[in-house]
Amino acid sequence: MSEQQLYDVLIVGGGPAGMTAGLYAGRANLKVAMIERGMPGGQASTTHLIENFPGVESIDGPTLSMIMHKQAGDFGCEMITAEVEKIENLEGKIKKVITSRGEYLTKTIILTPGAEPKKLGTPGEDELRGRGVSYCATCDGAFFRGKELVVIGGGDSAVEEGIYLTRHASKVTIIHRRDQLRAQKILQDRAFANEKVSFIWDTVVETIAGENKVEKVLLKNTKTGETSEYPCDGAFIYVGMKPNTDFLAGLPILDEAGYIPTNAKMQTKIPGVFAAGDVRDTVLRQVVTATGDGAIAAFYAGHYVELWTEDQE
Ligand code: NAP
């Protein structure tokens, strides 16, 4: 690709939002490329089972991601594998995306970098990562056949992935800092009905400990202050997400938490710059909402490109 090419739309991030934006922009005959640093699919590609994407009763995340990727490519979305390092001239007419593999010029940008798991921040977490500490049940669950695991967190991810881990583990204990789960009721009901799943309530993990691999977690009851040890072979951490927006640091489109606020047209504060999916300041972060966002962003990016062209004439 020549660096001088001018894209109509550059999409930063290859999760469901980005791939849908690519599909819609491609179908609208826009010159579009999607830049993704790793495997396409984002968080969806690490989800073992997606059963709330309407029309698809049940599908594993990697398969759904591969289909979306192929579909966007088939309609003309160019795929670039590179890490986006920064964006220059964001407020200008021609925006410049600097990546690990060169620079790209574009009339509009759709930001879909998604979000990644937050760290717990306890001693032992980094040291034992990959040796029992994990953030991805789909990736690492199979290493724990017949073992006892703890899952830390009380949201949809903790409960859903905790249930998934019972396929491999002999016992899964979900440790939650309150006495009520944040997860959707349907997931809660499934977890309560699963005899391999148990709960420790009102408790935080203060340390993940072990010689060369996870052997136990040190706990503190948030109500009584009592401390205890709980033996386990692995600790899966699901304490929320953080937006992947480090490469946008200092740009005036981020909120205090690093998410990107948009209006209903997925427009950010800056003309020609759109955001879609989990990186948005939004309440629901699902494949179905990300794809909807991506479609809207591509639609309005197309409008912007039409005006941009007219402007030049
Ligand atoms: P989340 O909804 O933000 O939940 C994070 C959980 O971790 C909460 O229960 C929180 O406790 C707990 N937590 C946070 N910081 C902690 C700390 N330092 N120590 C101990 N516990 C801590 O995150 P998520 O479950 O990863 O979900 C992220 C988004 O993806 C959500 O919008 C979710 O709905 C969506 N999602 C949906 C599905 C699905 O629809 N099937 C599946 C997965 C994820 P508190 O409850 O006390 O705050």
mmCIF file of C-alpha atoms and ligand atoms in Angstrom:
data_model
loop_
_atom_site.group_PDB
_atom_site.id
_atom_site.type_symbol
_atom_site.label_atom_id
_atom_site.label_comp_id
_atom_site.label_asym_id
_atom_site.label_seq_id
_atom_site.Cartn_x
_atom_site.Cartn_y
_atom_site.Cartn_z
ATOM 1 C CA MET A 1 0.000 0.000 0.000
ATOM 2 C CA SER A 2 1.289 3.452 -0.815
ATOM 3 C CA GLU A 3 1.406 5.785 2.166
ATOM 4 C CA GLN A 4 -0.020 8.573 0.035
ATOM 5 C CA GLN A 5 -3.391 6.890 -0.441
ATOM 6 C CA LEU A 6 -6.250 8.796 1.120
ATOM 7 C CA TYR A 7 -8.901 6.658 2.770
ATOM 8 C CA ASP A 8 -12.489 7.717 3.232
ATOM 9 C CA VAL A 9 -12.696 5.773 6.476
ATOM 10 C CA LEU A 10 -10.023 4.247 8.696
ATOM 11 C CA ILE A 11 -11.268 2.007 11.457
ATOM 12 C CA VAL A 12 -9.028 1.557 14.494
ATOM 13 C CA GLY A 13 -9.756 -1.769 16.190
ATOM 14 C CA GLY A 14 -11.066 -5.063 14.845
ATOM 15 C CA GLY A 15 -13.766 -6.176 17.253
ATOM 16 C CA PRO A 16 -17.454 -6.516 16.389
ATOM 17 C CA ALA A 17 -17.910 -2.711 16.234
ATOM 18 C CA GLY A 18 -14.969 -2.236 13.873
ATOM 19 C CA MET A 19 -15.842 -5.186 11.661
ATOM 20 C CA THR A 20 -19.445 -4.016 11.331
ATOM 21 C CA ALA A 21 -18.273 -0.493 10.499
ATOM 22 C CA GLY A 22 -16.004 -2.076 7.868
ATOM 23 C CA LEU A 23 -18.888 -4.078 6.434
ATOM 24 C CA TYR A 24 -21.178 -1.042 6.201
ATOM 25 C CA ALA A 25 -18.510 1.287 4.845
ATOM 26 C CA GLY A 26 -17.469 -1.345 2.285
ATOM 27 C CA ARG A 27 -21.049 -1.859 1.168
ATOM 28 C CA ALA A 28 -21.404 1.928 0.837
ATOM 29 C CA ASN A 29 -18.483 1.843 -1.600
ATOM 30 C CA LEU A 30 -16.247 3.917 0.620
ATOM 31 C CA LYS A 31 -12.491 3.408 0.555
ATOM 32 C CA VAL A 32 -12.121 1.780 3.938
ATOM 33 C CA ALA A 33 -9.509 -0.101 5.938
ATOM 34 C CA MET A 34 -9.566 -1.615 9.395
ATOM 35 C CA ILE A 35 -6.400 -1.587 11.493
ATOM 36 C CA GLU A 36 -6.125 -4.338 14.117
ATOM 37 C CA ARG A 37 -3.023 -5.284 16.072
ATOM 38 C CA GLY A 38 -3.881 -8.919 16.778
ATOM 39 C CA MET A 39 -6.570 -11.449 16.052
ATOM 40 C CA PRO A 40 -9.843 -9.894 14.919
ATOM 41 C CA GLY A 41 -12.783 -10.219 17.275
ATOM 42 C CA GLY A 42 -11.671 -8.299 20.337
ATOM 43 C CA GLN A 43 -13.285 -9.451 23.577
ATOM 44 C CA ALA A 44 -15.812 -11.486 21.578
ATOM 45 C CA SER A 45 -13.039 -13.756 20.336
ATOM 46 C CA THR A 46 -12.226 -14.715 23.933
ATOM 47 C CA THR A 47 -15.846 -15.516 24.809
ATOM 48 C CA HIS A 48 -16.631 -19.202 24.748
ATOM 49 C CA LEU A 49 -20.313 -18.958 23.967
ATOM 50 C CA ILE A 50 -22.434 -16.110 22.643
ATOM 51 C CA GLU A 51 -26.130 -16.795 22.922
ATOM 52 C CA ASN A 52 -27.552 -13.263 22.999
ATOM 53 C CA PHE A 53 -26.801 -12.220 19.431
ATOM 54 C CA PRO A 54 -30.251 -12.356 17.833
ATOM 55 C CA GLY A 55 -30.699 -14.816 15.006
ATOM 56 C CA VAL A 56 -27.719 -16.898 16.082
ATOM 57 C CA GLU A 57 -28.913 -19.153 18.845
ATOM 58 C CA SER A 58 -25.500 -20.120 20.068
ATOM 59 C CA ILE A 59 -22.031 -19.648 18.630
ATOM 60 C CA ASP A 60 -18.501 -19.540 19.988
ATOM 61 C CA GLY A 61 -16.830 -16.125 19.924
ATOM 62 C CA PRO A 62 -13.880 -17.013 17.646
ATOM 63 C CA THR A 63 -16.222 -18.464 14.989
ATOM 64 C CA LEU A 64 -18.546 -15.446 15.037
ATOM 65 C CA SER A 65 -15.493 -13.168 14.810
ATOM 66 C CA MET A 66 -14.097 -15.054 11.806
ATOM 67 C CA ILE A 67 -17.430 -14.796 9.989
ATOM 68 C CA MET A 68 -17.665 -11.045 10.672
ATOM 69 C CA HIS A 69 -14.086 -10.558 9.504
ATOM 70 C CA LYS A 70 -14.648 -12.441 6.257
ATOM 71 C CA GLN A 71 -17.928 -10.614 5.639
ATOM 72 C CA ALA A 72 -16.311 -7.166 6.031
ATOM 73 C CA GLY A 73 -13.401 -8.214 3.785
ATOM 74 C CA ASP A 74 -15.747 -9.620 1.132
ATOM 75 C CA PHE A 75 -17.417 -6.213 0.879
ATOM 76 C CA GLY A 76 -14.164 -4.389 0.301
ATOM 77 C CA CYS A 77 -12.833 -3.488 3.736
ATOM 78 C CA GLU A 78 -9.029 -3.693 3.569
ATOM 79 C CA MET A 79 -7.437 -5.392 6.572
ATOM 80 C CA ILE A 80 -4.225 -3.963 8.036
ATOM 81 C CA THR A 81 -2.383 -5.749 10.842
ATOM 82 C CA ALA A 82 -0.533 -3.093 12.825
ATOM 83 C CA GLU A 83 -0.487 -1.353 16.175
ATOM 84 C CA VAL A 84 -1.835 2.197 16.086
ATOM 85 C CA GLU A 85 0.662 4.350 17.958
ATOM 86 C CA LYS A 86 -0.938 7.755 17.654
ATOM 87 C CA ILE A 87 -3.182 9.929 15.584
ATOM 88 C CA GLU A 88 -2.050 13.279 14.274
ATOM 89 C CA ASN A 89 -4.025 16.203 12.898
ATOM 90 C CA LEU A 90 -7.222 14.738 14.365
ATOM 91 C CA GLU A 91 -9.029 18.048 14.005
ATOM 92 C CA GLY A 92 -7.734 18.636 10.484
ATOM 93 C CA LYS A 93 -9.334 17.780 7.180
ATOM 94 C CA ILE A 94 -6.860 14.989 6.477
ATOM 95 C CA LYS A 95 -6.160 12.935 9.571
ATOM 96 C CA LYS A 96 -3.006 10.884 9.980
ATOM 97 C CA VAL A 97 -2.916 7.504 11.704
ATOM 98 C CA ILE A 98 0.608 6.492 12.729
ATOM 99 C CA THR A 99 1.069 2.751 13.108
ATOM 100 C CA SER A 100 3.868 0.274 13.696
ATOM 101 C CA ARG A 101 3.775 -0.404 9.945
ATOM 102 C CA GLY A 102 3.546 3.087 8.516
ATOM 103 C CA GLU A 103 1.289 6.090 8.269
ATOM 104 C CA TYR A 104 -2.195 6.241 6.803
ATOM 105 C CA LEU A 105 -4.183 9.279 5.698
ATOM 106 C CA THR A 106 -7.935 9.476 5.983
ATOM 107 C CA LYS A 107 -10.946 11.760 5.817
ATOM 108 C CA THR A 108 -12.704 10.096 8.756
ATOM 109 C CA ILE A 109 -11.736 7.820 11.619
ATOM 110 C CA ILE A 110 -13.935 5.332 13.442
ATOM 111 C CA LEU A 111 -12.403 4.425 16.804
ATOM 112 C CA THR A 112 -13.296 0.906 17.893
ATOM 113 C CA PRO A 113 -10.362 -0.192 20.074
ATOM 114 C CA GLY A 114 -12.596 -1.795 22.689
ATOM 115 C CA ALA A 115 -11.704 -2.432 26.288
ATOM 116 C CA GLU A 116 -9.554 -4.990 28.094
ATOM 117 C CA PRO A 117 -9.746 -6.715 31.475
ATOM 118 C CA LYS A 118 -8.766 -4.634 34.474
ATOM 119 C CA LYS A 119 -6.137 -5.919 36.842
ATOM 120 C CA LEU A 120 -6.986 -6.643 40.431
ATOM 121 C CA GLY A 121 -3.809 -4.947 41.659
ATOM 122 C CA THR A 122 -2.870 -7.434 44.365
ATOM 123 C CA PRO A 123 0.533 -8.931 45.152
ATOM 124 C CA GLY A 124 1.121 -12.138 43.220
ATOM 125 C CA GLU A 125 -1.102 -11.145 40.297
ATOM 126 C CA ASP A 126 1.707 -10.217 37.898
ATOM 127 C CA GLU A 127 4.229 -12.712 39.243
ATOM 128 C CA LEU A 128 1.857 -15.659 38.781
ATOM 129 C CA ARG A 129 0.262 -14.547 35.528
ATOM 130 C CA GLY A 130 0.310 -17.521 33.183
ATOM 131 C CA ARG A 131 1.078 -19.764 36.151
ATOM 132 C CA GLY A 132 -2.463 -19.932 37.454
ATOM 133 C CA VAL A 133 -3.507 -16.288 37.160
ATOM 134 C CA SER A 134 -5.623 -15.710 34.060
ATOM 135 C CA TYR A 135 -8.095 -13.239 32.562
ATOM 136 C CA CYS A 136 -9.438 -15.595 29.887
ATOM 137 C CA ALA A 137 -11.336 -18.776 30.715
ATOM 138 C CA THR A 138 -11.687 -19.739 27.059
ATOM 139 C CA CYS A 139 -7.938 -19.484 26.535
ATOM 140 C CA ASP A 140 -6.708 -21.137 29.740
ATOM 141 C CA GLY A 141 -9.598 -23.136 31.208
ATOM 142 C CA ALA A 142 -8.481 -26.429 29.672
ATOM 143 C CA PHE A 143 -5.216 -26.314 31.672
ATOM 144 C CA PHE A 144 -7.229 -26.838 34.845
ATOM 145 C CA ARG A 145 -8.908 -30.175 34.226
ATOM 146 C CA GLY A 146 -10.007 -31.623 37.569
ATOM 147 C CA LYS A 147 -8.534 -28.645 39.498
ATOM 148 C CA GLU A 148 -10.037 -26.184 41.971
ATOM 149 C CA LEU A 149 -10.327 -22.605 40.784
ATOM 150 C CA VAL A 150 -11.366 -19.255 42.162
ATOM 151 C CA VAL A 151 -13.022 -16.560 40.083
ATOM 152 C CA ILE A 152 -12.800 -12.997 41.362
ATOM 153 C CA GLY A 153 -15.641 -10.572 40.578
ATOM 154 C CA GLY A 154 -19.417 -10.515 40.532
ATOM 155 C CA GLY A 155 -20.387 -9.177 37.079
ATOM 156 C CA ASP A 156 -21.533 -10.942 33.900
ATOM 157 C CA SER A 157 -17.995 -11.982 33.005
ATOM 158 C CA ALA A 158 -17.153 -13.509 36.395
ATOM 159 C CA VAL A 159 -20.352 -15.515 36.553
ATOM 160 C CA GLU A 160 -20.492 -16.545 32.900
ATOM 161 C CA GLU A 161 -16.838 -17.542 32.726
ATOM 162 C CA GLY A 162 -17.080 -19.186 36.155
ATOM 163 C CA ILE A 163 -19.830 -21.428 34.823
ATOM 164 C CA TYR A 164 -17.738 -22.167 31.728
ATOM 165 C CA LEU A 165 -14.779 -23.179 33.881
ATOM 166 C CA THR A 166 -16.841 -25.965 35.485
ATOM 167 C CA ARG A 167 -16.429 -27.829 32.184
ATOM 168 C CA HIS A 168 -12.812 -28.359 33.124
ATOM 169 C CA ALA A 169 -12.421 -27.725 36.842
ATOM 170 C CA SER A 170 -13.759 -29.916 39.617
ATOM 171 C CA LYS A 171 -14.808 -26.871 41.649
ATOM 172 C CA VAL A 172 -15.166 -23.148 40.972
ATOM 173 C CA THR A 173 -15.494 -20.650 43.817
ATOM 174 C CA ILE A 174 -16.637 -17.154 42.921
ATOM 175 C CA ILE A 175 -15.276 -14.595 45.372
ATOM 176 C CA HIS A 176 -17.261 -11.369 45.392
ATOM 177 C CA ARG A 177 -16.702 -8.232 47.433
ATOM 178 C CA ARG A 178 -20.434 -7.762 48.147
ATOM 179 C CA ASP A 179 -23.272 -10.134 49.030
ATOM 180 C CA GLN A 180 -25.136 -9.565 45.754
ATOM 181 C CA LEU A 181 -24.003 -10.256 42.237
ATOM 182 C CA ARG A 182 -24.008 -7.579 39.562
ATOM 183 C CA ALA A 183 -24.470 -10.236 36.841
ATOM 184 C CA GLN A 184 -27.738 -10.657 34.890
ATOM 185 C CA LYS A 185 -30.371 -12.758 36.645
ATOM 186 C CA ILE A 186 -30.275 -15.548 34.053
ATOM 187 C CA LEU A 187 -26.550 -16.033 34.669
ATOM 188 C CA GLN A 188 -27.010 -15.877 38.431
ATOM 189 C CA ASP A 189 -29.699 -18.569 38.269
ATOM 190 C CA ARG A 190 -27.431 -20.805 36.211
ATOM 191 C CA ALA A 191 -24.555 -20.357 38.622
ATOM 192 C CA PHE A 192 -26.708 -21.025 41.691
ATOM 193 C CA ALA A 193 -28.037 -24.191 40.021
ATOM 194 C CA ASN A 194 -24.559 -25.470 39.129
ATOM 195 C CA GLU A 195 -23.336 -27.807 41.837
ATOM 196 C CA LYS A 196 -19.687 -27.219 40.942
ATOM 197 C CA VAL A 197 -20.045 -23.470 41.644
ATOM 198 C CA SER A 198 -19.875 -22.042 45.143
ATOM 199 C CA PHE A 199 -19.570 -18.487 46.463
ATOM 200 C CA ILE A 200 -17.612 -16.577 49.036
ATOM 201 C CA TRP A 201 -19.436 -13.300 49.737
ATOM 202 C CA ASP A 202 -18.312 -9.953 51.164
ATOM 203 C CA THR A 203 -14.716 -10.856 50.538
ATOM 204 C CA VAL A 204 -11.742 -9.380 48.719
ATOM 205 C CA VAL A 205 -8.602 -11.139 47.579
ATOM 206 C CA GLU A 206 -5.605 -9.415 49.123
ATOM 207 C CA THR A 207 -2.842 -11.662 47.774
ATOM 208 C CA ILE A 208 -2.498 -14.430 45.229
ATOM 209 C CA ALA A 209 0.190 -16.741 46.563
ATOM 210 C CA GLY A 210 2.262 -19.739 45.488
ATOM 211 C CA GLU A 211 5.827 -20.793 44.856
ATOM 212 C CA ASN A 212 5.907 -21.279 41.084
ATOM 213 C CA LYS A 213 2.201 -21.457 40.503
ATOM 214 C CA VAL A 214 -0.966 -20.360 42.229
ATOM 215 C CA GLU A 215 -1.487 -22.325 45.444
ATOM 216 C CA LYS A 216 -3.852 -20.153 47.446
ATOM 217 C CA VAL A 217 -5.478 -16.764 47.815
ATOM 218 C CA LEU A 218 -5.390 -14.677 50.972
ATOM 219 C CA LEU A 219 -8.795 -13.258 51.736
ATOM 220 C CA LYS A 220 -10.309 -10.521 53.850
ATOM 221 C CA ASN A 221 -13.950 -10.307 54.815
ATOM 222 C CA THR A 222 -15.121 -6.763 54.081
ATOM 223 C CA LYS A 223 -17.695 -6.792 56.888
ATOM 224 C CA THR A 224 -15.799 -8.419 59.755
ATOM 225 C CA GLY A 225 -12.215 -7.672 58.685
ATOM 226 C CA GLU A 226 -11.395 -11.342 59.309
ATOM 227 C CA THR A 227 -8.583 -12.747 57.154
ATOM 228 C CA SER A 228 -8.227 -16.306 55.867
ATOM 229 C CA GLU A 229 -6.495 -18.480 53.272
ATOM 230 C CA TYR A 230 -8.244 -20.378 50.514
ATOM 231 C CA PRO A 231 -6.353 -23.065 48.600
ATOM 232 C CA CYS A 232 -6.796 -23.162 44.810
ATOM 233 C CA ASP A 233 -4.935 -24.132 41.629
ATOM 234 C CA GLY A 234 -5.836 -21.063 39.614
ATOM 235 C CA ALA A 235 -7.347 -17.580 39.927
ATOM 236 C CA PHE A 236 -9.430 -16.092 37.100
ATOM 237 C CA ILE A 237 -9.855 -12.336 37.431
ATOM 238 C CA TYR A 238 -12.986 -10.585 36.127
ATOM 239 C CA VAL A 239 -13.186 -7.235 37.901
ATOM 240 C CA GLY A 240 -14.292 -5.099 34.968
ATOM 241 C CA MET A 241 -12.820 -3.573 31.884
ATOM 242 C CA LYS A 242 -10.626 -0.613 30.985
ATOM 243 C CA PRO A 243 -10.769 1.160 27.616
ATOM 244 C CA ASN A 244 -7.892 0.648 25.162
ATOM 245 C CA THR A 245 -7.289 4.336 24.641
ATOM 246 C CA ASP A 246 -3.676 4.866 25.738
ATOM 247 C CA PHE A 247 -2.780 5.793 22.156
ATOM 248 C CA LEU A 248 -5.313 8.630 22.357
ATOM 249 C CA ALA A 249 -3.867 10.094 25.573
ATOM 250 C CA GLY A 250 -4.116 13.868 25.676
ATOM 251 C CA LEU A 251 -6.685 14.135 22.878
ATOM 252 C CA PRO A 252 -9.832 16.037 23.835
ATOM 253 C CA ILE A 253 -12.229 13.186 23.022
ATOM 254 C CA LEU A 254 -11.721 11.073 26.180
ATOM 255 C CA ASP A 255 -13.647 11.303 29.422
ATOM 256 C CA GLU A 256 -12.007 11.020 32.840
ATOM 257 C CA ALA A 257 -12.144 7.215 32.789
ATOM 258 C CA GLY A 258 -10.607 7.078 29.309
ATOM 259 C CA TYR A 259 -13.852 6.181 27.494
ATOM 260 C CA ILE A 260 -15.075 8.161 24.466
ATOM 261 C CA PRO A 261 -18.398 9.965 24.766
ATOM 262 C CA THR A 262 -20.425 10.180 21.535
ATOM 263 C CA ASN A 263 -23.847 11.367 20.453
ATOM 264 C CA ALA A 264 -26.455 9.056 18.924
ATOM 265 C CA LYS A 265 -24.690 9.389 15.546
ATOM 266 C CA MET A 266 -21.512 7.990 17.161
ATOM 267 C CA GLN A 267 -19.829 11.360 16.577
ATOM 268 C CA THR A 268 -17.176 12.435 19.044
ATOM 269 C CA LYS A 269 -16.446 16.069 19.834
ATOM 270 C CA ILE A 270 -14.272 16.294 16.726
ATOM 271 C CA PRO A 271 -15.821 16.424 13.241
ATOM 272 C CA GLY A 272 -15.035 13.332 11.186
ATOM 273 C CA VAL A 273 -14.046 11.314 14.258
ATOM 274 C CA PHE A 274 -16.481 8.613 15.363
ATOM 275 C CA ALA A 275 -16.369 5.962 18.082
ATOM 276 C CA ALA A 276 -18.270 2.701 18.411
ATOM 277 C CA GLY A 277 -18.480 -0.318 20.683
ATOM 278 C CA ASP A 278 -17.057 -0.931 24.147
ATOM 279 C CA VAL A 279 -14.803 2.122 24.023
ATOM 280 C CA ARG A 280 -17.856 4.380 24.119
ATOM 281 C CA ASP A 281 -19.129 5.853 27.334
ATOM 282 C CA THR A 282 -22.161 3.551 27.424
ATOM 283 C CA VAL A 283 -24.046 1.261 29.789
ATOM 284 C CA LEU A 284 -24.362 -1.902 27.738
ATOM 285 C CA ARG A 285 -21.250 -3.503 26.273
ATOM 286 C CA GLN A 286 -22.327 -6.464 24.201
ATOM 287 C CA VAL A 287 -21.686 -7.792 20.707
ATOM 288 C CA VAL A 288 -25.165 -6.701 19.664
ATOM 289 C CA THR A 289 -24.692 -3.114 20.827
ATOM 290 C CA ALA A 290 -21.178 -2.915 19.364
ATOM 291 C CA THR A 291 -22.402 -4.032 15.942
ATOM 292 C CA GLY A 292 -25.251 -1.510 16.063
ATOM 293 C CA ASP A 293 -22.810 1.247 16.971
ATOM 294 C CA GLY A 294 -20.470 0.228 14.157
ATOM 295 C CA ALA A 295 -23.254 0.383 11.569
ATOM 296 C CA ILE A 296 -24.353 3.850 12.719
ATOM 297 C CA ALA A 297 -20.776 5.156 12.814
ATOM 298 C CA ALA A 298 -20.115 3.950 9.251
ATOM 299 C CA PHE A 299 -23.385 5.477 8.033
ATOM 300 C CA TYR A 300 -22.563 8.919 9.425
ATOM 301 C CA ALA A 301 -18.926 8.638 8.383
ATOM 302 C CA GLY A 302 -20.307 8.178 4.854
ATOM 303 C CA HIS A 303 -22.334 11.379 5.211
ATOM 304 C CA TYR A 304 -19.255 13.218 6.401
ATOM 305 C CA VAL A 305 -17.254 11.943 3.429
ATOM 306 C CA GLU A 306 -19.930 13.181 1.010
ATOM 307 C CA LEU A 307 -19.736 16.667 2.497
ATOM 308 C CA TRP A 308 -15.958 16.514 2.641
ATOM 309 C CA THR A 309 -15.798 15.802 -1.088
ATOM 310 C CA GLU A 310 -18.228 18.596 -1.885
ATOM 311 C CA ASP A 311 -16.179 20.940 0.235
ATOM 312 C CA GLN A 312 -13.172 20.276 -1.951
ATOM 313 C CA GLU A 313 -14.968 21.104 -5.192
HETATM 314 P P1 NAP B 1 -18.395 -5.336 35.419
HETATM 315 O O1 NAP B 1 -19.809 -5.482 34.980
HETATM 316 O O2 NAP B 1 -17.805 -3.982 35.554
HETATM 317 O O3 NAP B 1 -18.229 -6.138 36.793
HETATM 318 C C1 NAP B 1 -17.040 -6.106 37.509
HETATM 319 C C2 NAP B 1 -17.219 -6.897 38.799
HETATM 320 O O4 NAP B 1 -15.985 -6.931 39.484
HETATM 321 C C3 NAP B 1 -18.258 -6.285 39.733
HETATM 322 O O5 NAP B 1 -19.006 -7.291 40.346
HETATM 323 C C4 NAP B 1 -17.379 -5.550 40.755
HETATM 324 O O6 NAP B 1 -17.957 -5.522 42.040
HETATM 325 C C5 NAP B 1 -16.141 -6.413 40.800
HETATM 326 N N1 NAP B 1 -14.941 -5.629 41.132
HETATM 327 C C6 NAP B 1 -14.499 -4.485 40.549
HETATM 328 N N2 NAP B 1 -13.325 -4.091 41.094
HETATM 329 C C7 NAP B 1 -13.028 -5.007 42.032
HETATM 330 C C8 NAP B 1 -11.946 -5.164 42.940
HETATM 331 N N3 NAP B 1 -10.929 -4.305 42.966
HETATM 332 N N4 NAP B 1 -11.964 -6.227 43.773
HETATM 333 C C9 NAP B 1 -12.982 -7.116 43.742
HETATM 334 N N5 NAP B 1 -14.038 -7.035 42.898
HETATM 335 C C10 NAP B 1 -14.051 -5.981 42.063
HETATM 336 O O7 NAP B 1 -17.395 -6.098 34.402
HETATM 337 P P2 NAP B 1 -17.596 -7.408 33.508
HETATM 338 O O8 NAP B 1 -18.304 -8.470 34.246
HETATM 339 O O9 NAP B 1 -16.250 -7.686 32.954
HETATM 340 O O10 NAP B 1 -18.517 -6.929 32.331
HETATM 341 C C11 NAP B 1 -18.093 -5.847 31.496
HETATM 342 C C12 NAP B 1 -19.235 -5.524 30.517
HETATM 343 O O11 NAP B 1 -19.415 -6.599 29.592
HETATM 344 C C13 NAP B 1 -20.563 -5.332 31.234
HETATM 345 O O12 NAP B 1 -21.270 -4.302 30.588
HETATM 346 C C14 NAP B 1 -21.254 -6.661 31.035
HETATM 347 O O13 NAP B 1 -22.664 -6.561 31.055
HETATM 348 C C15 NAP B 1 -20.747 -7.089 29.651
HETATM 349 N N6 NAP B 1 -20.767 -8.555 29.532
HETATM 350 C C16 NAP B 1 -21.918 -9.149 29.102
HETATM 351 C C17 NAP B 1 -22.002 -10.523 28.990
HETATM 352 C C18 NAP B 1 -23.270 -11.152 28.508
HETATM 353 O O14 NAP B 1 -24.212 -10.434 28.202
HETATM 354 N N7 NAP B 1 -23.390 -12.448 28.440
HETATM 355 C C19 NAP B 1 -20.910 -11.321 29.351
HETATM 356 C C20 NAP B 1 -19.749 -10.692 29.807
HETATM 357 C C21 NAP B 1 -19.702 -9.304 29.914
HETATM 358 P P3 NAP B 1 -19.271 -4.637 42.376
HETATM 359 O O15 NAP B 1 -20.410 -5.406 41.816
HETATM 360 O O16 NAP B 1 -19.251 -4.563 43.864
HETATM 361 O O17 NAP B 1 -19.032 -3.307 41.713
#
